[in-house]
PDB file of C-alpha atoms in Angstrom:
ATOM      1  CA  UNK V   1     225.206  38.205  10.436  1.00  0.00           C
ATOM      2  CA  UNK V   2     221.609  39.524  10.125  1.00  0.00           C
ATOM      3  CA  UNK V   3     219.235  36.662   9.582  1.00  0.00           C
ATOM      4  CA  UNK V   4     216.459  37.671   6.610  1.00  0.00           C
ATOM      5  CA  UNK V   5     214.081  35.655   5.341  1.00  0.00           C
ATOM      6  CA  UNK V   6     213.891  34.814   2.275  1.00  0.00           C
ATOM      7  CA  UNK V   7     209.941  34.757   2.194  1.00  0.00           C
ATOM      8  CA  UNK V   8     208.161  37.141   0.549  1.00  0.00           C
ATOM      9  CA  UNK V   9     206.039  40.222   2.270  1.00  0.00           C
ATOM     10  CA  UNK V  10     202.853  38.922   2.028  1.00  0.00           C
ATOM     11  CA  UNK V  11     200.931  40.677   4.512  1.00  0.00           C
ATOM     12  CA  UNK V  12     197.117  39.570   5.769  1.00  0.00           C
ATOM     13  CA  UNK V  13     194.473  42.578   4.948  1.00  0.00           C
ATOM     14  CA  UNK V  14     191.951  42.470   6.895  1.00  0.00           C
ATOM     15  CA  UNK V  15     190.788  45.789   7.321  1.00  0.00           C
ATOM     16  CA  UNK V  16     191.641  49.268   6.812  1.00  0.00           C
ATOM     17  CA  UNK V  17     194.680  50.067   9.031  1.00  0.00           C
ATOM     18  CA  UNK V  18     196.433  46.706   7.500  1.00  0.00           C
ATOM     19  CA  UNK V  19     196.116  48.575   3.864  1.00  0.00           C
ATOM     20  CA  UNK V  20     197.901  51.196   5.488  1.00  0.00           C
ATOM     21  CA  UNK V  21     200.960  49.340   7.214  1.00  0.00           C
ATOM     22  CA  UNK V  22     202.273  46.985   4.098  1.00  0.00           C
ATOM     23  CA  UNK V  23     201.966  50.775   2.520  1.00  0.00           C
ATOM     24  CA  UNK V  24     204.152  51.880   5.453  1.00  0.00           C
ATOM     25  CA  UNK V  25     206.394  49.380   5.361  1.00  0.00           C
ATOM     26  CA  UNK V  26     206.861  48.381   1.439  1.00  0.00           C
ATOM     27  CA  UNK V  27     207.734  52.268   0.710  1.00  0.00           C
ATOM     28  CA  UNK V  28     210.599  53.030   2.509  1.00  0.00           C
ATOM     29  CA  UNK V  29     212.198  55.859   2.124  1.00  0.00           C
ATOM     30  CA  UNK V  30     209.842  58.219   1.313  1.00  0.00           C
ATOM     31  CA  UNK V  31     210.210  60.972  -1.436  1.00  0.00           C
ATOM     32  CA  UNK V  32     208.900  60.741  -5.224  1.00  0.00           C
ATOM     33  CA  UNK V  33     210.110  63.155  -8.359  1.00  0.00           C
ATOM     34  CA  UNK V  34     207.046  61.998 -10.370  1.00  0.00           C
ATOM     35  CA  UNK V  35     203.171  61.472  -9.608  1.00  0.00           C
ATOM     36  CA  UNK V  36     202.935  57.464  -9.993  1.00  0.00           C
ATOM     37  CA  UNK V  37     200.496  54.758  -9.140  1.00  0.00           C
ATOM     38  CA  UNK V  38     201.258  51.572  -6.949  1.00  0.00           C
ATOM     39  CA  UNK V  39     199.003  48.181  -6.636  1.00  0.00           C
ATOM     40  CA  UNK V  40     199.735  45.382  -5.041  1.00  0.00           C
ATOM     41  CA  UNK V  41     196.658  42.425  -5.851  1.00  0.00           C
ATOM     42  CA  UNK V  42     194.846  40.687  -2.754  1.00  0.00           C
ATOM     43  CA  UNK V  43     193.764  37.469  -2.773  1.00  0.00           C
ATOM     44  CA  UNK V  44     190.080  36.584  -1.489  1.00  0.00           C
ATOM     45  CA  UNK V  45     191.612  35.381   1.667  1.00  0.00           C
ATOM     46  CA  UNK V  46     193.232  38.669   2.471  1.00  0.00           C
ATOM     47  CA  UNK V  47     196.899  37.599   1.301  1.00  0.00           C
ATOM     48  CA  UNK V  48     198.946  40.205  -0.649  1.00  0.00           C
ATOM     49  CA  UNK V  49     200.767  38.983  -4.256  1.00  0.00           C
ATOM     50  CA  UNK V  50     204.182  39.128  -3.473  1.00  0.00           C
ATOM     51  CA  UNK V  51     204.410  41.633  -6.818  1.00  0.00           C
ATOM     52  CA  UNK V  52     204.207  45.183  -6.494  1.00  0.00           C
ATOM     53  CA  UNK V  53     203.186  46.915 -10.212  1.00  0.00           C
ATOM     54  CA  UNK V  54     204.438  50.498 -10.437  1.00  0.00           C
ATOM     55  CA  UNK V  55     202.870  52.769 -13.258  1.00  0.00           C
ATOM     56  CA  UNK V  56     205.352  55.779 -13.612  1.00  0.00           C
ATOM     57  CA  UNK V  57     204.305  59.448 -15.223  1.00  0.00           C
ATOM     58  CA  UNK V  58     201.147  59.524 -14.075  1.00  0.00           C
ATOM     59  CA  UNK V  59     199.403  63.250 -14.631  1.00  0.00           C
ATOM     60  CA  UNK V  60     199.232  65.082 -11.003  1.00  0.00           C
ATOM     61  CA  UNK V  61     194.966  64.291 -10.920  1.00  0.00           C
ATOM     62  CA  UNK V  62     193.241  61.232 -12.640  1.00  0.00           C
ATOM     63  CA  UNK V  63     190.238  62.370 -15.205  1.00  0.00           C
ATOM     64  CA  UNK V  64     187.713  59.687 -15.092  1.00  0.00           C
ATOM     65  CA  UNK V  65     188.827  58.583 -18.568  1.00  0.00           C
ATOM     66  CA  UNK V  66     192.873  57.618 -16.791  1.00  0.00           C
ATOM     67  CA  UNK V  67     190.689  56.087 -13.477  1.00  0.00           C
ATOM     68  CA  UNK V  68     188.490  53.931 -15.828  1.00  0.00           C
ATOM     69  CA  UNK V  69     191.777  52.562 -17.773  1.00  0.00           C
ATOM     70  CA  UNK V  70     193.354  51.826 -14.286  1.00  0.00           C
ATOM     71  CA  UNK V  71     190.154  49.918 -13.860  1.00  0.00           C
ATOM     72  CA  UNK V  72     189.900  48.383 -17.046  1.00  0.00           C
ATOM     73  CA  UNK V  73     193.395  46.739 -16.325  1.00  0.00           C
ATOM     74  CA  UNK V  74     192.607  45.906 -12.431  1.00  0.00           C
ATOM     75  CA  UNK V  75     189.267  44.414 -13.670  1.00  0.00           C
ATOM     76  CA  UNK V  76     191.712  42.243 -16.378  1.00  0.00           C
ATOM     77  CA  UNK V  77     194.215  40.788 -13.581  1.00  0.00           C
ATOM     78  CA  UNK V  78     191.740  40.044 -10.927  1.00  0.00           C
ATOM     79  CA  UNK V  79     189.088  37.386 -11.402  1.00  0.00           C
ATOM     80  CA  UNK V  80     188.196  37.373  -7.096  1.00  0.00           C
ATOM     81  CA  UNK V  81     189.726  39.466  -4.467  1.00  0.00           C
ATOM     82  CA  UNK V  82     190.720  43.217  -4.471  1.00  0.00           C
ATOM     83  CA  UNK V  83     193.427  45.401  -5.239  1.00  0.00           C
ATOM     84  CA  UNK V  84     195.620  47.845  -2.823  1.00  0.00           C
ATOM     85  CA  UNK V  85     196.191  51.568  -4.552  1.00  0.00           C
ATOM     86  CA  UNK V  86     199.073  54.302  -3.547  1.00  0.00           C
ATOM     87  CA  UNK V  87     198.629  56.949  -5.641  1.00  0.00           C
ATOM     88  CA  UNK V  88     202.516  58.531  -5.085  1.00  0.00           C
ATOM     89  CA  UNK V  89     203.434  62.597  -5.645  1.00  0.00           C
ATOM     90  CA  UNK V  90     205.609  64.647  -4.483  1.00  0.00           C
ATOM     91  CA  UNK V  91     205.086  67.448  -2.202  1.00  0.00           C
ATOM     92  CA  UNK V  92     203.684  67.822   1.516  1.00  0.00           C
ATOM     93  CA  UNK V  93     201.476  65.084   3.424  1.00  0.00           C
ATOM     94  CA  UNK V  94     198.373  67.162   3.402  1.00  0.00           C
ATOM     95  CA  UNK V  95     195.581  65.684   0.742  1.00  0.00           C
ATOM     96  CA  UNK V  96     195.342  68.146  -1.819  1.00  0.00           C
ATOM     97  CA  UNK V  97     192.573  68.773  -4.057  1.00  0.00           C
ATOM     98  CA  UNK V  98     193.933  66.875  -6.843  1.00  0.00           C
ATOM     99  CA  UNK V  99     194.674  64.005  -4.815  1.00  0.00           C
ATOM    100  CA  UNK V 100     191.430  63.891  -3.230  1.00  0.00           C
ATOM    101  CA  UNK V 101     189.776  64.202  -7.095  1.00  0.00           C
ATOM    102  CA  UNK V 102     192.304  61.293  -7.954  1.00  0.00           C
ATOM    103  CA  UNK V 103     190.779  58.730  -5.505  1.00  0.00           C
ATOM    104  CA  UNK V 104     187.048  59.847  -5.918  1.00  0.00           C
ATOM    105  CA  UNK V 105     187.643  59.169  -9.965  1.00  0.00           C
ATOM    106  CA  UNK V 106     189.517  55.775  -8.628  1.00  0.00           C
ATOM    107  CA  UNK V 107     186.803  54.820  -6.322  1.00  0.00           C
ATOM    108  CA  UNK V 108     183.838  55.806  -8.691  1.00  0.00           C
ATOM    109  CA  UNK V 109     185.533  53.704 -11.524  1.00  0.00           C
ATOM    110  CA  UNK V 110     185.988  50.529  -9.478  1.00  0.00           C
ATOM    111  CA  UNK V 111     182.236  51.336  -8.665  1.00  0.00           C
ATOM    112  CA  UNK V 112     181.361  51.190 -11.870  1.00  0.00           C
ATOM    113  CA  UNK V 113     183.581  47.830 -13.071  1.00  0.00           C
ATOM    114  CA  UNK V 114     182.580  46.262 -10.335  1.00  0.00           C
ATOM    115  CA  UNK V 115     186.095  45.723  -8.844  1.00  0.00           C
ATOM    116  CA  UNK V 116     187.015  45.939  -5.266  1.00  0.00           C
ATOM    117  CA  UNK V 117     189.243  48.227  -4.019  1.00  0.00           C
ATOM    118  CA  UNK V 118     190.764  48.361  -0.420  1.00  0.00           C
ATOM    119  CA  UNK V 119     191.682  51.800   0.635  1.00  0.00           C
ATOM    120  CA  UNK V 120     193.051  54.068  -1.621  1.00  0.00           C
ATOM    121  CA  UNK V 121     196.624  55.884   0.009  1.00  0.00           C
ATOM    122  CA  UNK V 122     199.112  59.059  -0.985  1.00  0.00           C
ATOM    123  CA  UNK V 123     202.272  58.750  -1.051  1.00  0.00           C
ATOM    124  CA  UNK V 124     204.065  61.917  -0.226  1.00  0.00           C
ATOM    125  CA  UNK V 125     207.790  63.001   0.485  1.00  0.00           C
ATOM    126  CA  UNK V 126     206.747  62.893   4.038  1.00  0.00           C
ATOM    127  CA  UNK V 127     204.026  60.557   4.959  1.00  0.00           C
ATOM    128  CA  UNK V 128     201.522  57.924   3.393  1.00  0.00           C
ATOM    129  CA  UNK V 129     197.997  59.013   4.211  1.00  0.00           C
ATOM    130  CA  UNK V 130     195.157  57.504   3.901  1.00  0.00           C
ATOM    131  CA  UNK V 131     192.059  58.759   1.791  1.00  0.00           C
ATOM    132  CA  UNK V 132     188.844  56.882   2.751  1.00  0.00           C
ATOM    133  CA  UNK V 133     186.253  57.422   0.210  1.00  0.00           C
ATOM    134  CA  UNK V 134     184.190  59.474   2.399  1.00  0.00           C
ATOM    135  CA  UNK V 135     186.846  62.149   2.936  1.00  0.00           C
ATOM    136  CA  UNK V 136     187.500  62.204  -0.758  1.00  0.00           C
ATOM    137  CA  UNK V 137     184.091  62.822  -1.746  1.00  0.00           C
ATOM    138  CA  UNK V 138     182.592  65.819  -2.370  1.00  0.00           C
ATOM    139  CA  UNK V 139     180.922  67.874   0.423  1.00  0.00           C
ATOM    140  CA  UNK V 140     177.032  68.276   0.528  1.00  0.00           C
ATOM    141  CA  UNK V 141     175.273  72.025   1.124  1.00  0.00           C
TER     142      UNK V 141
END
């Protein structure tokens, strides 16, 4: 008899490559047929909610207008800490364009509501990668 504990995941973030674990281990097995949006709220002492919130049929890049109504939402069920973000597609594990337009919108939003974000992720058939706001935005000449 396998002994599992009836606790919920509730995983300590305390930096970067924690973000990316509970992503690694809460999405299991990979593979997606639609483009959808994960978030999992953090508390101010780095504790996960035990609640994952899936948003399904989400288009394949974010305009600012869909990142500022994620935001709007975030900014509505967080009075302190931070939310997690796995923006989930289907396809290959290399960042596209769109993806990489999806987290800049994402990050410049939460910017501009003044809510904290931990490191935004994409979900892929293949792999969950992260995309730190420096790789995401755009290149300077």
């Amino acid at each position: 008899m396998t002994n599992v504990s009836r606790e919920p995941f509730r995983p300590a973030i305390t930096c970067d490559a924690d973000v990316t674990t509970m992503w690694r281990t809460l999405m299991q097995p990979l593979g997606w047929h639609t483009n959808r949006l994960h978030i999992i709220l953090v508390e101010d002492d780095g504790r996960s909610l035990p609640h994952l919130v899936e948003v399904d049929e989400m288009p394949g890049a974010l305009t600012r207008e869909d990142a500022v109504a994620v935001l709007h939402l975030l900014g509505h069920l967080l009075e302190t800490g931070s939310a997690a973000l796995m923006f989930a597609r289907p396809g290959g594990a290399t960042l596209t364009e769109a993806d990489r337009s999806s987290c800049r919108e994402l990050y410049a939003a939460a910017t501009d509501a003044g809510v904290r974000l931990e490191l935004i992720h994409v979900g892929t058939d293949t792999a969950i990668v992260p995309a730190p706001m420096d790789e995401v935005l755009p290149r300077s000449a």
